[in-house]
Coordinates of C-alpha atoms in Angstrom, one line a residue:
M837 CA 0.0 0.0 0.0
M838 CA 2.9 2.4 0.7
A839 CA 4.1 1.9 -2.9
V840 CA 0.6 2.7 -4.2
I841 CA 0.5 5.9 -2.1
F842 CA 3.9 6.9 -3.3
L843 CA 3.0 6.4 -6.9
A844 CA -0.3 8.3 -6.5
A845 CA 1.6 11.2 -4.9
L846 CA 4.2 11.2 -7.7
A847 CA 1.5 11.1 -10.3
A848 CA -0.4 14.0 -8.7
L849 CA 2.7 16.1 -8.5
L850 CA 3.7 15.5 -12.1
A851 CA 0.3 15.6 -13.7
T852 CA -1.4 18.7 -12.1
P853 CA 0.8 21.3 -13.7
F854 CA -0.5 20.1 -17.1
I855 CA -4.2 20.4 -16.1
G856 CA -5.8 23.3 -17.8
F857 CA -3.8 23.4 -21.0
K858 CA -6.4 22.7 -23.7
S859 CA -4.5 23.6 -26.9
V860 CA -1.0 22.6 -26.0
S861 CA 0.1 19.0 -25.3
P862 CA 2.5 18.1 -22.5
A863 CA 5.0 16.9 -25.1
E864 CA 5.1 20.4 -26.7
I865 CA 5.6 22.1 -23.4
L866 CA 8.4 19.8 -22.2
S867 CA 10.1 20.0 -25.6
F868 CA 9.8 23.8 -25.5
S869 CA 8.1 23.7 -29.0
S870 CA 5.1 25.6 -27.6
S871 CA 4.8 29.3 -27.5
A872 CA 6.9 31.4 -25.1
L873 CA 3.7 32.3 -23.1
D874 CA 2.6 28.7 -22.6
A875 CA 6.1 27.7 -21.5
D876 CA 6.3 30.7 -19.2
V877 CA 3.0 29.9 -17.6
F878 CA 4.0 26.2 -17.1
W879 CA 7.4 26.7 -15.6
N880 CA 6.9 29.9 -13.6
I881 CA 3.3 29.5 -12.4
R882 CA 2.0 25.9 -12.7
V883 CA 5.1 24.0 -11.6
P884 CA 5.9 26.2 -8.5
R885 CA 2.2 26.2 -7.6
S886 CA 2.0 22.4 -7.6
L887 CA 5.3 22.2 -5.6
T888 CA 3.9 24.7 -3.1
A889 CA 0.6 22.8 -2.8
F890 CA 2.5 19.6 -2.2
L891 CA 4.7 21.1 0.5
A892 CA 1.8 22.8 2.2
G893 CA -0.5 19.7 2.1
A894 CA 2.2 17.4 3.3
S895 CA 3.1 19.7 6.2
L896 CA -0.5 20.3 7.3
A897 CA -1.2 16.5 7.2
L898 CA 1.9 15.6 9.1
S899 CA 1.4 18.2 11.8
G900 CA -2.2 17.1 12.1
L901 CA -1.0 13.5 12.7
A902 CA 1.4 14.8 15.3
F903 CA -1.3 16.7 17.2
Q904 CA -3.7 13.9 17.0
S905 CA -1.1 11.6 18.7
M906 CA -0.1 14.2 21.3
F907 CA -3.7 14.9 22.3
R908 CA -5.0 11.4 21.7
N909 CA -7.9 13.0 19.9
P910 CA -8.8 12.1 16.3
L911 CA -10.3 15.6 15.7
A912 CA -7.1 17.5 16.5
T913 CA -5.9 19.7 13.6
P914 CA -2.8 21.7 12.8
F915 CA -4.7 24.8 14.0
T916 CA -5.6 23.4 17.4
L917 CA -3.0 25.5 19.2
G918 CA -4.0 28.9 17.6
V919 CA -1.2 29.1 15.0
S920 CA -3.8 29.8 12.3
S921 CA -5.5 32.5 14.3
G922 CA -2.3 34.2 15.1
A923 CA -1.2 34.2 11.5
S924 CA -4.6 35.4 10.3
M925 CA -4.4 38.2 12.9
G926 CA -1.0 39.3 11.5
A927 CA -2.4 39.3 7.9
A928 CA -5.5 41.2 9.0
L929 CA -3.3 43.8 10.7
Y930 CA -1.2 44.2 7.5
V931 CA -4.4 44.8 5.5
R932 CA -5.9 47.2 8.0
M933 CA -2.7 49.3 8.2
G934 CA -2.9 49.7 4.4
L935 CA 0.7 48.5 3.9
S936 CA 2.0 47.3 0.6
F937 CA 5.5 45.9 0.2
S938 CA 7.4 42.8 -0.7
L939 CA 10.8 41.4 0.2
L940 CA 12.7 38.6 -1.5
G941 CA 9.7 38.0 -3.7
I942 CA 7.4 37.4 -0.8
G943 CA 4.5 39.8 0.0
G944 CA 4.5 41.7 3.2
V945 CA 1.2 40.0 4.3
S946 CA 3.2 36.7 4.5
Y947 CA 5.8 38.3 6.8
F948 CA 3.1 39.8 9.1
A949 CA 1.3 36.4 9.1
F950 CA 4.4 34.5 10.1
V951 CA 5.1 37.0 12.9
G952 CA 1.5 36.5 14.1
A953 CA 2.0 32.7 14.0
G954 CA 5.2 33.0 15.9
L955 CA 3.6 35.2 18.5
S956 CA 0.8 32.6 19.1
I957 CA 3.4 29.8 19.4
L958 CA 5.2 31.8 22.1
L959 CA 2.0 32.7 23.9
V960 CA 0.8 29.1 24.0
Y961 CA 4.2 27.9 25.2
G962 CA 4.5 30.6 27.8
L963 CA 1.0 29.9 29.2
T964 CA 1.8 26.2 29.3
R965 CA 5.0 26.8 31.2
V966 CA 3.3 28.9 33.8
K967 CA 2.4 25.6 35.3
R968 CA 5.4 23.4 36.0
G969 CA 5.7 20.6 33.5
F970 CA 4.3 20.5 30.0
S971 CA 0.8 19.1 30.4
T972 CA -1.1 18.3 27.3
A973 CA -4.3 19.5 28.8
T974 CA -2.8 22.8 29.8
M975 CA -1.3 23.2 26.3
L976 CA -4.7 22.5 24.8
L977 CA -6.5 25.0 27.0
A978 CA -3.8 27.6 26.3
G979 CA -4.2 27.0 22.5
V980 CA -7.9 27.4 22.6
A981 CA -7.7 30.6 24.7
V982 CA -5.1 32.1 22.3
S983 CA -7.1 31.1 19.3
F984 CA -10.3 32.7 20.6
F985 CA -8.3 35.9 21.5
F986 CA -6.8 36.3 18.1
S987 CA -10.1 35.5 16.4
S988 CA -11.8 38.3 18.4
L989 CA -9.0 40.7 17.2
I990 CA -9.6 39.6 13.6
L991 CA -13.4 40.4 14.0
F992 CA -12.6 43.8 15.5
M993 CA -10.2 44.7 12.7
Q994 CA -12.8 43.6 10.1
Y995 CA -15.4 45.8 11.9
I996 CA -13.3 48.9 11.8
S997 CA -12.1 48.3 8.2
D998 CA -13.6 49.7 5.1
F999 CA -15.3 47.5 2.5
T1000 CA -12.2 46.9 0.4
Q1001 CA -10.0 46.0 3.4
S1002 CA -12.7 43.7 4.9
F1003 CA -13.0 41.9 1.5
R1004 CA -9.2 41.4 1.4
I1005 CA -9.2 40.0 4.9
V1006 CA -12.0 37.6 4.2
R1007 CA -10.4 36.5 0.9
W1008 CA -7.1 35.8 2.7
L1009 CA -8.9 33.8 5.4
M1010 CA -10.3 31.4 2.8
G1011 CA -6.8 30.1 2.0
E1012 CA -5.5 30.1 -1.6
L1013 CA -2.4 29.3 -3.6
R1014 CA -1.5 32.2 -5.8
V1015 CA 2.1 31.5 -6.6
V1016 CA 4.3 33.1 -9.2
G1017 CA 8.0 32.0 -9.4
Y1018 CA 9.8 29.8 -6.9
D1019 CA 10.3 32.2 -4.0
S1020 CA 7.3 30.7 -2.1
V1021 CA 8.7 27.2 -2.6
L1022 CA 12.1 28.2 -1.4
N1023 CA 10.8 30.0 1.6
L1024 CA 8.4 27.2 2.6
L1025 CA 10.9 24.4 2.0
P1026 CA 13.1 24.9 5.2
F1027 CA 10.0 24.8 7.5
A1028 CA 8.7 21.8 5.8
L1029 CA 11.9 19.8 5.8
V1030 CA 12.7 20.5 9.5
G1031 CA 9.1 19.6 10.5
W1032 CA 9.0 16.5 8.4
A1033 CA 12.4 15.3 9.8
A1034 CA 11.2 15.9 13.4
V1035 CA 7.9 14.0 13.1
L1036 CA 9.3 11.2 11.0
A1037 CA 12.1 10.6 13.4
L1038 CA 9.8 10.3 16.4
G1039 CA 7.6 7.5 15.0
R1040 CA 8.2 5.2 17.9
E1041 CA 7.5 8.0 20.4
L1042 CA 4.2 8.9 18.6
N1043 CA 3.1 5.3 18.9
L1044 CA 3.8 5.5 22.7
L1045 CA 2.1 8.8 23.1
T1046 CA -1.0 7.4 21.4
A1047 CA -1.1 4.7 24.1
G1048 CA -0.8 7.3 26.9
E1049 CA 1.9 9.5 28.5
E1050 CA 2.3 7.1 31.4
I1051 CA 2.9 4.2 29.1
A1052 CA 5.3 6.3 27.1
A1053 CA 7.3 7.3 30.2
G1054 CA 7.3 3.7 31.4
R1055 CA 8.8 2.6 28.1
G1056 CA 11.7 5.1 28.5
A1057 CA 10.5 8.0 26.3
N1058 CA 11.3 11.5 27.5
V1059 CA 7.7 12.7 27.2
T1060 CA 8.4 16.4 27.9
L1061 CA 11.2 16.6 25.4
V1062 CA 9.2 14.7 22.8
K1063 CA 6.2 17.0 23.2
N1064 CA 8.4 20.1 23.1
V1065 CA 10.0 19.0 19.8
L1066 CA 6.6 18.0 18.3
F1067 CA 5.0 21.3 19.4
F1068 CA 7.7 23.6 18.0
A1069 CA 8.4 21.6 14.9
S1070 CA 4.7 21.2 13.9
S1071 CA 3.7 24.8 14.9
L1072 CA 6.5 26.4 12.9
M1073 CA 5.7 24.1 10.0
V1074 CA 2.1 25.2 10.1
G1075 CA 3.1 28.8 10.6
G1076 CA 5.2 28.8 7.5
V1077 CA 2.4 27.2 5.5
V1078 CA -0.3 29.6 6.7
A1079 CA 1.9 32.6 6.2
I1080 CA 2.3 31.8 2.5
C1081 CA -1.0 30.0 1.6
G1082 CA -3.5 31.3 4.3
P1083 CA -5.4 29.0 6.7
I1084 CA -6.3 25.9 4.6
G1085 CA -8.4 23.7 6.8
F1086 CA -9.4 20.1 7.1
V1087 CA -6.3 18.7 5.3
G1088 CA -4.6 17.9 8.7
M1089 CA -7.7 16.1 10.0
M1090 CA -8.7 14.1 6.9
A1091 CA -5.3 12.8 5.7
P1092 CA -4.2 11.0 8.9
H1093 CA -7.6 9.3 9.2
I1094 CA -7.6 8.1 5.6
C1095 CA -4.0 6.9 5.9
R1096 CA -4.8 4.9 9.1
L1097 CA -7.4 3.0 7.1
L1098 CA -4.9 2.3 4.4
V1099 CA -1.7 1.4 6.3
G1100 CA -2.7 1.0 9.9
P1101 CA -1.9 2.8 13.1
D1102 CA 1.9 2.2 13.2
H1103 CA 3.5 5.6 12.9
K1104 CA 6.6 3.9 11.4
Y1105 CA 4.6 3.7 8.1
L1106 CA 1.7 6.0 8.9
S1107 CA 3.8 9.2 9.1
M1108 CA 5.3 8.8 5.7
A1109 CA 2.0 7.7 4.2
T1110 CA 0.3 10.8 5.7
L1111 CA 3.1 13.1 4.3
L1112 CA 2.7 11.7 0.8
F1113 CA -1.1 11.6 0.9
G1114 CA -1.5 15.1 2.3
G1115 CA 0.7 16.5 -0.4
A1116 CA -1.1 14.7 -3.2
F1117 CA -4.5 15.6 -1.7
L1118 CA -3.9 19.4 -1.6
T1119 CA -2.2 19.4 -5.0
A1120 CA -5.3 17.7 -6.5
C1121 CA -7.6 20.1 -4.6
D1122 CA -5.7 23.1 -6.0
A1123 CA -6.0 21.7 -9.5
L1124 CA -9.8 21.3 -9.0
A1125 CA -10.0 24.9 -7.5
R1126 CA -8.4 26.5 -10.6
T1127 CA -10.3 24.5 -13.2
L1128 CA -13.8 24.0 -11.8
I1129 CA -15.1 27.4 -12.8
A1130 CA -12.2 28.5 -15.1
P1131 CA -11.1 31.1 -16.0
A1132 CA -12.1 32.2 -12.5
E1133 CA -10.6 30.4 -9.5
I1134 CA -12.1 29.1 -6.2
P1135 CA -9.9 29.5 -3.1
V1136 CA -8.5 26.1 -2.4
G1137 CA -9.5 26.4 1.3
V1138 CA -13.1 26.4 0.1
I1139 CA -12.6 23.1 -1.7
T1140 CA -11.0 21.4 1.3
A1141 CA -13.8 22.7 3.6
M1142 CA -16.4 21.4 1.2
L1143 CA -14.7 18.0 1.3
G1144 CA -14.0 18.2 5.1
G1145 CA -17.6 18.7 6.1
P1146 CA -19.0 15.5 4.7
F1147 CA -15.8 13.7 5.9
F1148 CA -16.5 14.9 9.4
V1149 CA -20.1 13.7 9.2
W1150 CA -18.8 10.3 7.9
L1151 CA -16.6 10.0 11.0
L1152 CA -19.5 10.6 13.3
V1153 CA -21.8 8.1 11.5
R1154 CA -19.0 5.5 11.3
G1155 CA -18.5 5.7 15.0
T1156 CA -14.9 6.6 14.9
V1157 CA -15.4 9.6 17.2
R1158 CA -16.4 8.6 20.8
E1159 CA -18.1 10.8 23.3
E1160 CA -15.0 11.3 25.4
E1161 CA -13.2 12.5 22.2
A1162 CA -14.9 15.9 21.9
P1163 CA -14.0 18.2 19.0
I1164 CA -11.2 20.6 19.6

């Protein structure tokens, strides 16, 4: 099954840049025999967009898997600890201030969003450390509190903004992949690689955390250190994604569940399967978003939300979610 998932991810990554070219064949594009405009669109828009979608989807899916294992809750998502709300607050502040600048090919809104994500990470960590230890329950409560606080600030900024600013804020909150050139790929790649390495390296510890912190400690795992590493690696990974792509929801909840059905609960295989599946899933969703009502585009966050709602209902009907595992 791992081989099938790998081939599906590779096929999605290679095929999606060609979707949408009606008058030009893939062979013409690859052989540079097509027009300069078609080649420019393919190599400077379609390819980096597919790469960004794969990096973002894989990062969101893997961080969702890490949080589900840490909290032992199948409904935990990459945005559970308020990273998305912090990044969204930063982006809303940028729009409300009427700023307009770019640096190293990245728009100023992405920098403000990443600063907001970093602030939320520091707040959650600081609130968790107020109590001695690194309790999962305390971390969860701190994340919910920070998320609600930043969400209220976003609503306040929307209320005091004019129509144009309010529209820009709402549009950014939908999550979309508008990429030109490879700057977004290069800026996202370090966060993705560090986060992937951390989660993949802690497969055994994730298995133990899923069984319970007491069992994990009894088997020799340094629970506090593992949770610290997972918290910072996953949060920074999500912060990098949200800063560039906006808050794209449901990928981090759906991908781990689907992969558990395909490869089982062992994180030795589940982590890599989730990475590949999440990347392929968001890449396919982005291709659907830009072709469904072409030449207009649907924000990819709308597509994932439309798929995530029925999936959530399916989880409830199937009985996967128990009463003691309340939504986060």
